[in-house]
Coordinates of C-alpha atoms in Angstrom, one line a residue:
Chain A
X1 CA 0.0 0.0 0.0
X2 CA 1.3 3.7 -0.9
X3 CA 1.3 6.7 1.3
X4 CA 0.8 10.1 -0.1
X5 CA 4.4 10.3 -1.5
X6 CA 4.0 7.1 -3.0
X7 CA 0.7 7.6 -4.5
X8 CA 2.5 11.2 -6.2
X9 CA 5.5 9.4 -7.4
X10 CA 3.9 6.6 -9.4
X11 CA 2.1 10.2 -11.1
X12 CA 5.4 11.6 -11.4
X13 CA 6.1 8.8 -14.3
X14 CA 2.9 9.6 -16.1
X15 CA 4.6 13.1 -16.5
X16 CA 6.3 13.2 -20.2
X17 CA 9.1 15.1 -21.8
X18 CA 8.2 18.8 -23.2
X19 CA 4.4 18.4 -20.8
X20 CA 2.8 21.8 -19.0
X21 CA 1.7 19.7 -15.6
X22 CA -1.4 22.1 -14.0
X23 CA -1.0 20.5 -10.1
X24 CA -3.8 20.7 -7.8
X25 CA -3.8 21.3 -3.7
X26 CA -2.3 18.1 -1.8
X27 CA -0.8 15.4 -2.7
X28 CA -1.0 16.4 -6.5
X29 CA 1.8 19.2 -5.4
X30 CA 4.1 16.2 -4.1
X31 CA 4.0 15.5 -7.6
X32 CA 6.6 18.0 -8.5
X33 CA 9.2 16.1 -5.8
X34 CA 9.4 12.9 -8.0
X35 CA 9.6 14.0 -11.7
X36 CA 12.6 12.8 -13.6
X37 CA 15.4 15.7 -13.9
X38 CA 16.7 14.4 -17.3
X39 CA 12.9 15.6 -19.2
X40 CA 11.9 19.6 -19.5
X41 CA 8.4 19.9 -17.9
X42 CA 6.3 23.5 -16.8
X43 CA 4.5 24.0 -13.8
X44 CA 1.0 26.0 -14.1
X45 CA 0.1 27.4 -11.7
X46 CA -3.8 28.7 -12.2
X47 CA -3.1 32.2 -10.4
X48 CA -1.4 33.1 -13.3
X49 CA 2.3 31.8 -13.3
X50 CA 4.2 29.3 -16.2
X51 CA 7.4 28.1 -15.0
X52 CA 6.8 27.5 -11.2
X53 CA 9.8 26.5 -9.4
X54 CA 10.5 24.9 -6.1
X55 CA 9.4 27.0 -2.5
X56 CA 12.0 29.9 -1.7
X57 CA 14.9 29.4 0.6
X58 CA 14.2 31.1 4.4
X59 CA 14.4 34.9 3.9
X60 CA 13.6 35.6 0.1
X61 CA 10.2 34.9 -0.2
X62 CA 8.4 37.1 -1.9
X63 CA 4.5 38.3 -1.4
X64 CA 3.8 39.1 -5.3
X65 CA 4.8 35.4 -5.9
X66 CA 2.5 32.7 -4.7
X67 CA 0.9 29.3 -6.6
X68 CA -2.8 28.6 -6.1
X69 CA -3.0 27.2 -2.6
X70 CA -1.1 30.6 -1.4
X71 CA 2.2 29.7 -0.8
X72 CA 5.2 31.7 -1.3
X73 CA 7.1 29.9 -4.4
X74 CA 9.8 30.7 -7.1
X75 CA 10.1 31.0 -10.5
X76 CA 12.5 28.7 -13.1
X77 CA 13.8 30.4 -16.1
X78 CA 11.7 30.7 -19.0
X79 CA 8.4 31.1 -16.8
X80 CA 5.8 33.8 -17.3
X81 CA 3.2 35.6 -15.5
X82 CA 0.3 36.3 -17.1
X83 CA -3.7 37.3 -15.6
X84 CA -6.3 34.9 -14.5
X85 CA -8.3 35.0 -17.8
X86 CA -5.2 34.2 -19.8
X87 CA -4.4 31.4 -17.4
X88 CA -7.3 29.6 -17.8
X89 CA -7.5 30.3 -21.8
X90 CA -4.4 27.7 -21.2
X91 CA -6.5 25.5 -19.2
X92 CA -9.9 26.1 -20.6
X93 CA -8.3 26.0 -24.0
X94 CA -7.1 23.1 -24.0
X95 CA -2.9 24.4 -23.9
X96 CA -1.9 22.7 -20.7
X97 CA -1.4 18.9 -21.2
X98 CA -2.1 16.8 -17.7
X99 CA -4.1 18.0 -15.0
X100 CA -3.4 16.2 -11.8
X101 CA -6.3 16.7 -8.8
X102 CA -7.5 15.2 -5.7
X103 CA -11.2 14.4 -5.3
X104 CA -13.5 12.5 -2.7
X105 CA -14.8 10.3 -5.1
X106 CA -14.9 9.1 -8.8
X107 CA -17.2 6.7 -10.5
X108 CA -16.9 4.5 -13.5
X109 CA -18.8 7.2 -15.8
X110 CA -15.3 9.1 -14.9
X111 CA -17.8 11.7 -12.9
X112 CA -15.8 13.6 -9.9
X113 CA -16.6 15.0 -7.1
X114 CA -14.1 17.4 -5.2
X115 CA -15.5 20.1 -3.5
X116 CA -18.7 20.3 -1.8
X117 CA -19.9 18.2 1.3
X118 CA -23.6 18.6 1.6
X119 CA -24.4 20.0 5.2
X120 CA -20.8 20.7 5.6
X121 CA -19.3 24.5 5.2
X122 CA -18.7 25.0 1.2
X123 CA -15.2 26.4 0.5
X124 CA -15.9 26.8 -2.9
X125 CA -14.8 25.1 -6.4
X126 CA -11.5 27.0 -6.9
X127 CA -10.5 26.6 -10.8
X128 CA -11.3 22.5 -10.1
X129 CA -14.7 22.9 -12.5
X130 CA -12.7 24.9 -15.5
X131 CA -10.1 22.2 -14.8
X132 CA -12.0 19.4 -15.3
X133 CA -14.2 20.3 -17.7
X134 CA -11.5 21.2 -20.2
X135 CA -8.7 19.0 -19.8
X136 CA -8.2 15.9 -21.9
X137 CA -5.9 13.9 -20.0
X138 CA -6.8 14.3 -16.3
X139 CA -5.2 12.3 -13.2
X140 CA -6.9 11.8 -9.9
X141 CA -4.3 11.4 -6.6
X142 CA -6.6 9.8 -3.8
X143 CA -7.3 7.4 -1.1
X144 CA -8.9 4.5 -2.5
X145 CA -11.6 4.6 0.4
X146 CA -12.4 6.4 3.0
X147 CA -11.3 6.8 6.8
X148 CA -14.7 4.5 7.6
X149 CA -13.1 1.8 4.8
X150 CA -15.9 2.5 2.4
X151 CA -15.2 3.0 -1.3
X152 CA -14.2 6.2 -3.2
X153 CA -14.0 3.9 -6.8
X154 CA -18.0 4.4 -6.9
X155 CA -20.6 3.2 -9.6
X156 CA -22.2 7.1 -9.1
X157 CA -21.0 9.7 -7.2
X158 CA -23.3 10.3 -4.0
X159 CA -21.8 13.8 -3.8
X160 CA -22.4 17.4 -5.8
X161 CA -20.3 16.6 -8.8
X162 CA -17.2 18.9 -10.3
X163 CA -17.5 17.1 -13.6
X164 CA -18.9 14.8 -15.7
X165 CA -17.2 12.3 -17.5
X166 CA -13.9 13.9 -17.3
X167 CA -11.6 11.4 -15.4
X168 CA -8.9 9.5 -17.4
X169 CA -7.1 7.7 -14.5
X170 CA -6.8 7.3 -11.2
X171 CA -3.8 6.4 -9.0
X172 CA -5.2 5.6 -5.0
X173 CA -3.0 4.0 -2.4
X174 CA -3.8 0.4 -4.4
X175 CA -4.1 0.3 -7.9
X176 CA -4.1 2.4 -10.9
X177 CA -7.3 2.4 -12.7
X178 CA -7.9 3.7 -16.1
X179 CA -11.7 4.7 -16.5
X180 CA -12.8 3.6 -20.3
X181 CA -16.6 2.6 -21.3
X182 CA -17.5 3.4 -18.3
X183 CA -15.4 0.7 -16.4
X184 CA -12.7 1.2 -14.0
X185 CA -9.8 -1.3 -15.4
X186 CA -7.0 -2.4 -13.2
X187 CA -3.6 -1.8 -14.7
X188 CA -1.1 -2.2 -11.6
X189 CA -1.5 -3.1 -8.0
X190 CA 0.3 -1.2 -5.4
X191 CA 2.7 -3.0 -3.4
X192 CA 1.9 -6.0 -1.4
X193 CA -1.6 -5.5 -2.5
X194 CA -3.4 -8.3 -4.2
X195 CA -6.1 -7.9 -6.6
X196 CA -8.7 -9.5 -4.5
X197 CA -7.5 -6.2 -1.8
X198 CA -8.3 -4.2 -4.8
X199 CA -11.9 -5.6 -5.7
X200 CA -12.9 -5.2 -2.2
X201 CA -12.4 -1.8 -1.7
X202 CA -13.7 -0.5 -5.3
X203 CA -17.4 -0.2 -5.1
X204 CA -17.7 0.7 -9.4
X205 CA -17.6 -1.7 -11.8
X206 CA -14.0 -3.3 -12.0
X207 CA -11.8 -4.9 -15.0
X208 CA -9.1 -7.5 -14.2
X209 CA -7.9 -9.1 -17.3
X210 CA -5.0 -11.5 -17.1
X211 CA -2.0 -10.6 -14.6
X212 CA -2.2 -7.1 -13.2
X213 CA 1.4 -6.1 -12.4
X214 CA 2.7 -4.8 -9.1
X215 CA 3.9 -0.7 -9.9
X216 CA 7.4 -0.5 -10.4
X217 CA 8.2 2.7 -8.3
Chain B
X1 CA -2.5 63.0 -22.1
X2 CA -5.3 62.6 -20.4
X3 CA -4.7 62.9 -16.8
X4 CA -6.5 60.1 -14.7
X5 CA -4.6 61.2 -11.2
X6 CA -6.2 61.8 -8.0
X7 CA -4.5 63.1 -5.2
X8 CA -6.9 61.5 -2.4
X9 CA -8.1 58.4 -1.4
X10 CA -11.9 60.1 -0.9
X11 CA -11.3 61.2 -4.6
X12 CA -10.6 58.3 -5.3
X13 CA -13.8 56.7 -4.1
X14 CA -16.4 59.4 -4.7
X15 CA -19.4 58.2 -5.9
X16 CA -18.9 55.0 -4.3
X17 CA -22.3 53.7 -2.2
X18 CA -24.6 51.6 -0.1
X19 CA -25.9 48.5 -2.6
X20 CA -23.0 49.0 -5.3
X21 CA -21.7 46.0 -7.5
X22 CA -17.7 46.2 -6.3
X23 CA -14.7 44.4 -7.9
X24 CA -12.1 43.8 -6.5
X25 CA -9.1 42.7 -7.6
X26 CA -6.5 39.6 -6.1
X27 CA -6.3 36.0 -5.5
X28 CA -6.1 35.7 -1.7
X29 CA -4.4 38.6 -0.1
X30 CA -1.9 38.7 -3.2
X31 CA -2.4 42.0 -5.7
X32 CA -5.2 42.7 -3.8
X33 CA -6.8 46.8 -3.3
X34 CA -5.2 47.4 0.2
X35 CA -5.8 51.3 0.5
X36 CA -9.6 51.0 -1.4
X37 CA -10.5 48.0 1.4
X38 CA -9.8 50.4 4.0
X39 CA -11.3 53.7 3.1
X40 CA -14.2 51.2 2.0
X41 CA -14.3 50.3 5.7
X42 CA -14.0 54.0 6.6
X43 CA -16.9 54.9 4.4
X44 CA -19.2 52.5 6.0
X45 CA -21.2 51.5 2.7
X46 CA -23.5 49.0 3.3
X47 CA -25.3 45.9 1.4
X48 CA -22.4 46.2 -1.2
X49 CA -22.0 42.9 -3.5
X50 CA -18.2 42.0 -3.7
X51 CA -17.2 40.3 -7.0
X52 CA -13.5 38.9 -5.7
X53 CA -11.8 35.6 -6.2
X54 CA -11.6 35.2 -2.4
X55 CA -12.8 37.1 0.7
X56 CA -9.8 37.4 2.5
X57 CA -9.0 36.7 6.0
X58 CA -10.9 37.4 9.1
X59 CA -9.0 40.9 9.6
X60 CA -7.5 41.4 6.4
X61 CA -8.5 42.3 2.6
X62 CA -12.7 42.3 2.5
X63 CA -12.1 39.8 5.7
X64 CA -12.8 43.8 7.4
X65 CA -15.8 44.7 5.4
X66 CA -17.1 41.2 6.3
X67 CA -16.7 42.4 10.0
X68 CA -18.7 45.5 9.7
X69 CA -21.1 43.8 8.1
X70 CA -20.6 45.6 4.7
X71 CA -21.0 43.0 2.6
X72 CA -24.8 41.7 1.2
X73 CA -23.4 39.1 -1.2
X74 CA -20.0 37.8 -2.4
X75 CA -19.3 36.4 -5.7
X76 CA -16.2 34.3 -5.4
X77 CA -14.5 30.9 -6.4
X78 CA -13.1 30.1 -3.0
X79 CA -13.5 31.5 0.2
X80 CA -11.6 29.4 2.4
X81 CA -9.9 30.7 5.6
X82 CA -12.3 33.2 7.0
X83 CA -13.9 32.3 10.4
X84 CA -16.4 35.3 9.8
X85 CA -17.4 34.4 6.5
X86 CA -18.3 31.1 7.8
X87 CA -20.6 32.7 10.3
X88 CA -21.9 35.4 8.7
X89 CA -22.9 32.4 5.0
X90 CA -24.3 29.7 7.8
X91 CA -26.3 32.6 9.6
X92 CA -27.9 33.3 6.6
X93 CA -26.5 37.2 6.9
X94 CA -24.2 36.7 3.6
X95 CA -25.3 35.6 0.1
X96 CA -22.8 33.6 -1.6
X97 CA -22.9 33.1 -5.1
X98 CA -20.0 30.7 -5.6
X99 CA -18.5 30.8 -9.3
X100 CA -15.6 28.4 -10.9
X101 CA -12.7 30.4 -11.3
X102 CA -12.1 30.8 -14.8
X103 CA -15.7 31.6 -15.4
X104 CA -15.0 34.0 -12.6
X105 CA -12.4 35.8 -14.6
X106 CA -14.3 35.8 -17.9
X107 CA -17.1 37.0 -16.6
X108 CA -14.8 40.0 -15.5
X109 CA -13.1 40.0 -19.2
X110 CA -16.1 39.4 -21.0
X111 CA -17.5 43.0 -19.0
X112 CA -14.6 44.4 -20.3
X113 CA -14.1 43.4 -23.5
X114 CA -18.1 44.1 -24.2
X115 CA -19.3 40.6 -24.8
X116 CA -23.1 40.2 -23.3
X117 CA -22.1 36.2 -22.3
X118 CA -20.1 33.5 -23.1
X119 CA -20.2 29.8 -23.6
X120 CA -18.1 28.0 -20.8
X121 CA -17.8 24.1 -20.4
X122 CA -16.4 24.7 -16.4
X123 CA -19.5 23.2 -14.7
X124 CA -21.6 21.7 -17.0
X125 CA -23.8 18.8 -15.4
X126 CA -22.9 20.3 -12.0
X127 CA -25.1 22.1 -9.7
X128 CA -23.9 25.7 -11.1
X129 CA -25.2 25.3 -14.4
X130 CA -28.6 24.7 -12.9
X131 CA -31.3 26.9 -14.5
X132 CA -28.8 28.5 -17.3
X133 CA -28.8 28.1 -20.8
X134 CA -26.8 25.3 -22.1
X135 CA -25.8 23.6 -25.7
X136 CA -24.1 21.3 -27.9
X137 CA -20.8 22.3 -29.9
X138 CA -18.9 19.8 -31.7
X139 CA -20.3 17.5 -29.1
X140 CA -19.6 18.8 -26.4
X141 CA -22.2 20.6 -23.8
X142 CA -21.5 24.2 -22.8
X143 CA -23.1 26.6 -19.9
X144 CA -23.9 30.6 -21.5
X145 CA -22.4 32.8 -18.4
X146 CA -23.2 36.3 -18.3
X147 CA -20.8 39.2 -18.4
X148 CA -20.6 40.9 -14.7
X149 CA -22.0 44.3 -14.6
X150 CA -20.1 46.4 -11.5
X151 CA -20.2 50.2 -10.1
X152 CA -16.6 50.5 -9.3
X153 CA -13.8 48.3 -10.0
X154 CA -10.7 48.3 -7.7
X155 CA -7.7 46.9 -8.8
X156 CA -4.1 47.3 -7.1
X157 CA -0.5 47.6 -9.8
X158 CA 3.2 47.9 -9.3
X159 CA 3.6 50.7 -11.5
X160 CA 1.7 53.2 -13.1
X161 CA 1.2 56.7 -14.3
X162 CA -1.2 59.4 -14.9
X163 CA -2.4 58.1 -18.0
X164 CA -4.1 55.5 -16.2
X165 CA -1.2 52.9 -17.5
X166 CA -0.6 49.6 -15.3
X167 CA 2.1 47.0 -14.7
X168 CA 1.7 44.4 -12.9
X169 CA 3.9 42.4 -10.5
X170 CA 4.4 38.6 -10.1
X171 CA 1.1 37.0 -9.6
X172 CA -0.1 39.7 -7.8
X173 CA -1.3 40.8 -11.7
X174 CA -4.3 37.7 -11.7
X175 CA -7.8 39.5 -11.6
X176 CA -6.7 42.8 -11.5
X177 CA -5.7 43.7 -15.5
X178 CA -9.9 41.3 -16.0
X179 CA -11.4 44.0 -14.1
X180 CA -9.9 47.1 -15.6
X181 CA -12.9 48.5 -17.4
X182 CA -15.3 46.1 -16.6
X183 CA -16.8 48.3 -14.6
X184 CA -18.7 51.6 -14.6
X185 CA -14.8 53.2 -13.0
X186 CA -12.2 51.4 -12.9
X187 CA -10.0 52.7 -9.8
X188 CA -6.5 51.7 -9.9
X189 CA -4.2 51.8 -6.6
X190 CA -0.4 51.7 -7.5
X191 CA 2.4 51.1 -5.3
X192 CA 4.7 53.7 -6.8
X193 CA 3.2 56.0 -9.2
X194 CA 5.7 57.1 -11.9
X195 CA 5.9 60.2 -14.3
X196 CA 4.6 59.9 -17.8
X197 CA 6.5 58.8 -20.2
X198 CA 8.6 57.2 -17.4
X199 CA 7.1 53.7 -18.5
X200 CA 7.6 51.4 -22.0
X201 CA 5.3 51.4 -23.8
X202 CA 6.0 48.2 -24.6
X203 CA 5.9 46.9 -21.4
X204 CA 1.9 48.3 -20.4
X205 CA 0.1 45.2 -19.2
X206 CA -3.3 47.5 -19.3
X207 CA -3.6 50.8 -21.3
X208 CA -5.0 53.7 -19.5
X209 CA -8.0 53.9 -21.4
X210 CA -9.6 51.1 -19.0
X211 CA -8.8 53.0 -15.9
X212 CA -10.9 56.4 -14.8
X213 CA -9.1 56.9 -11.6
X214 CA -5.3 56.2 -10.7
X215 CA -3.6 57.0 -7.3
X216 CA -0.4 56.6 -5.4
X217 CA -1.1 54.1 -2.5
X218 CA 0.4 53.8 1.2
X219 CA 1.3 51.2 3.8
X220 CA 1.0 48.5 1.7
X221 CA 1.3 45.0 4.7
X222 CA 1.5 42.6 1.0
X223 CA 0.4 39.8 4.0
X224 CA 1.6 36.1 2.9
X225 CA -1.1 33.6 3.9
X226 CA 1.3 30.6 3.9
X227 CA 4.6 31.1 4.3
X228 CA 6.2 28.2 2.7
X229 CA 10.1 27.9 2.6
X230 CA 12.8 25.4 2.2
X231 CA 16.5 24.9 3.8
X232 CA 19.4 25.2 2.5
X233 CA 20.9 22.1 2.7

């Protein structure tokens, strides 16, 4: 079974040479930790950065430069700031390659739901609705169930959705699913996790076919 | 030239009152209208709807017209972090129209840029495309968004002059250049106010012609909401 850094470096490998990488709040950001250093890849950052770089060293952080979850950051060469209309014409516009999120749950339509608990105080959607609802190749880093050991892998989503049909795969602390014809299908298994750990914690529709490799991270 | 300078902060704002349609420019407490927020708060409008990517903290950026009770509704994307907020959106006190962030800014742009509404795909199928217009292109469903309509716009640059020209700084630019001229005024606080001609005109992120009103701001705090560092090793 992964841990948050696990689950973000089995994404890091999804990441490809010459890719503008949008990361989302938790663990999507550990992402950014576990990327090969021999490929050229741009953060985007949706407050309106290109080129994001790692957190400033004690002492030269600086207000004016922050990602979307508010933290100070820095810049690598070659990035660009731009305003929030323009960075979302590169999300909304299809410009921006992957798009790695978390969510609380995912169904087999590739439906996600990320940021409303009914009854709960709403926070709001962020850029997560322009985000899914443009991008064509779209990650989701999460738990595979929740604290209560029920399923996040869902037939439907039971909460207020983000997206619909937007979800291309799905890397939890077990598996990594792809979602196609409205089936989640098992490609690897996490560590020391059988498929038969995997089946009973995914509540959607599930594909095995022939022997599902353990991920090689 | 045409010479957008005020001298004043109550220049700056006259006109402004109770049950306007106020933008304001910043994501989080980044690039956002420091020396409008306060004289806002010193004017003691009331029932005002804030159009603003967030809603500050509880005693910082609109967090301190949410504590005077200022503010009837806020139109936002997120508006985490704000223990008043909370209170005053669960008490029923504050309407909250919450809006997906790029919508948010196109909304602003589209204001601007003199567009009626726009076709967005951000929150098709979800609960904030209930009761608007929707429809197929290319197969694909999209959600007709309105352009904002606002009062007064305030927006907060590095640079400017008296021709109303801005440049922005970092991500501190992010809503701010959207709402330039989106509104009715368009009230732009600078940190250092430069003679014209002193700036390139190459290098103008927003021409004057979107702003009405431009003034030399003060005591900017430029608060960081998370800190986040690393060590040298």
């Amino acid at each position: 079974m992964l841990d948050k850094n696990g689950i973000a470096k089995r994404i890091a490998q999804e990441v490809q040479d010459g890719f503008y990488v949008n990361l989302g709040i938790g663990i999507p950001t550990l992402v950014a930790n576990y990327v090969r250093n021999d490929i050229e890849v741009e953060f985007q950052s949706e407050n309106g950065v290109l080129g994001m770089g790692p957190f400033p060293f004690d002492g030269e952080e600086d207000a004016d430069i922050i990602n979307a979850g508010k933290q100070t950051i820095t810049t690598m060469p070659g990035a660009s700031f731009f305003d929030s209309s323009m960075s979302f014409s590169m999300i909304r516009g299809k410009h921006v390659d992957l798009t790695i999120l978390g969510a609380m749950e995912v169904a087999e339509n590739g439906d996600i739901a990320n940021w409303k608990i009914p009854g709960k105080m709403v926070k709001g959607m962020g850029g997560a609705m322009d985000l899914v609802a443009s991008a064509e190749n779209i990650i989701v880093a999460m738990m595979h169930t929740n604290k209560r050991g029920e399923s996040k892998i869902l037939k439907k989503c039971s909460l207020p959705l983000t997206g619909v049909g937007c979800v291309t795969k799905v890397v939890t602390n077990l598996a990594v699913l792809e979602v196609k014809n409205n089936k989640f299908h098992l490609l690897e298994r996490a560590p020391g996790v059988s498929v038969e750990d995997i089946k009973n914690a995914t509540d959607g529709t599930l594909v095995v076919n022939g022997e599902i490799p353990e991920m090689n991270i | 030239m045409i010479n957008k300078k005020v001298d004043t902060i109550e220049e700056a704002l006259k006109g402004v009152k109770s049950g306007m349609t106020l933008m304001l420019g910043g994501f989080g407490l980044c690039g956002i209208p420091e020396n409008a927020i306060a004289e806002l708060v010193k004017l003691n409008v009331r029932d005002v709807t804030c159009i603003s990517n967030n809603a500050g903290v509880d005693d910082f950026g609109l967090g301190l017209l949410l504590q005077g009770k200022q503010i009837k509704k806020m139109i936002s994307s997120y508006v985490g972090e704000n223990d008043e907020f909370e209170r005053q959106m669960l008490s029923g006190e504050l309407e909250v129209e919450l809006t997906p962030q790029g919508t948010l800014a196109e909304k602003c742009r589209a204001a601007q840029a003199g567009f009626p509404a726009f076709y967005t795909p951000a929150g098709y199928g979800t609960e904030v495309a209930e009761g608007k217009e929707t429809r197929e292109f290319d197969g694909k469903m999209y959600v007709l968004e309105p352009a904002f309509k606002a009062d007064f716009a305030f927006v907060k640059a590095w640079k400017g002059d008296a021709a109303g020209n801005l440049i922005f700084k970092g991500t501190s630019r992010n809503f701010n250049p959207n709402m330039c001229g989106a509104a009715t005024i368009t009230v732009a606080e600078v940190e250092e106010l430069v003679p014209v001609g002193a700036l390139d005109p190459n290098n103008i992120h927003i021409p004057g012609i979107f702003v009405q009103r431009i003034f030399q701001g003060e005591n900017y705090e430029k608060r960081i909401e998370q800190r986040t560092v690393r060590q040298k090793s």
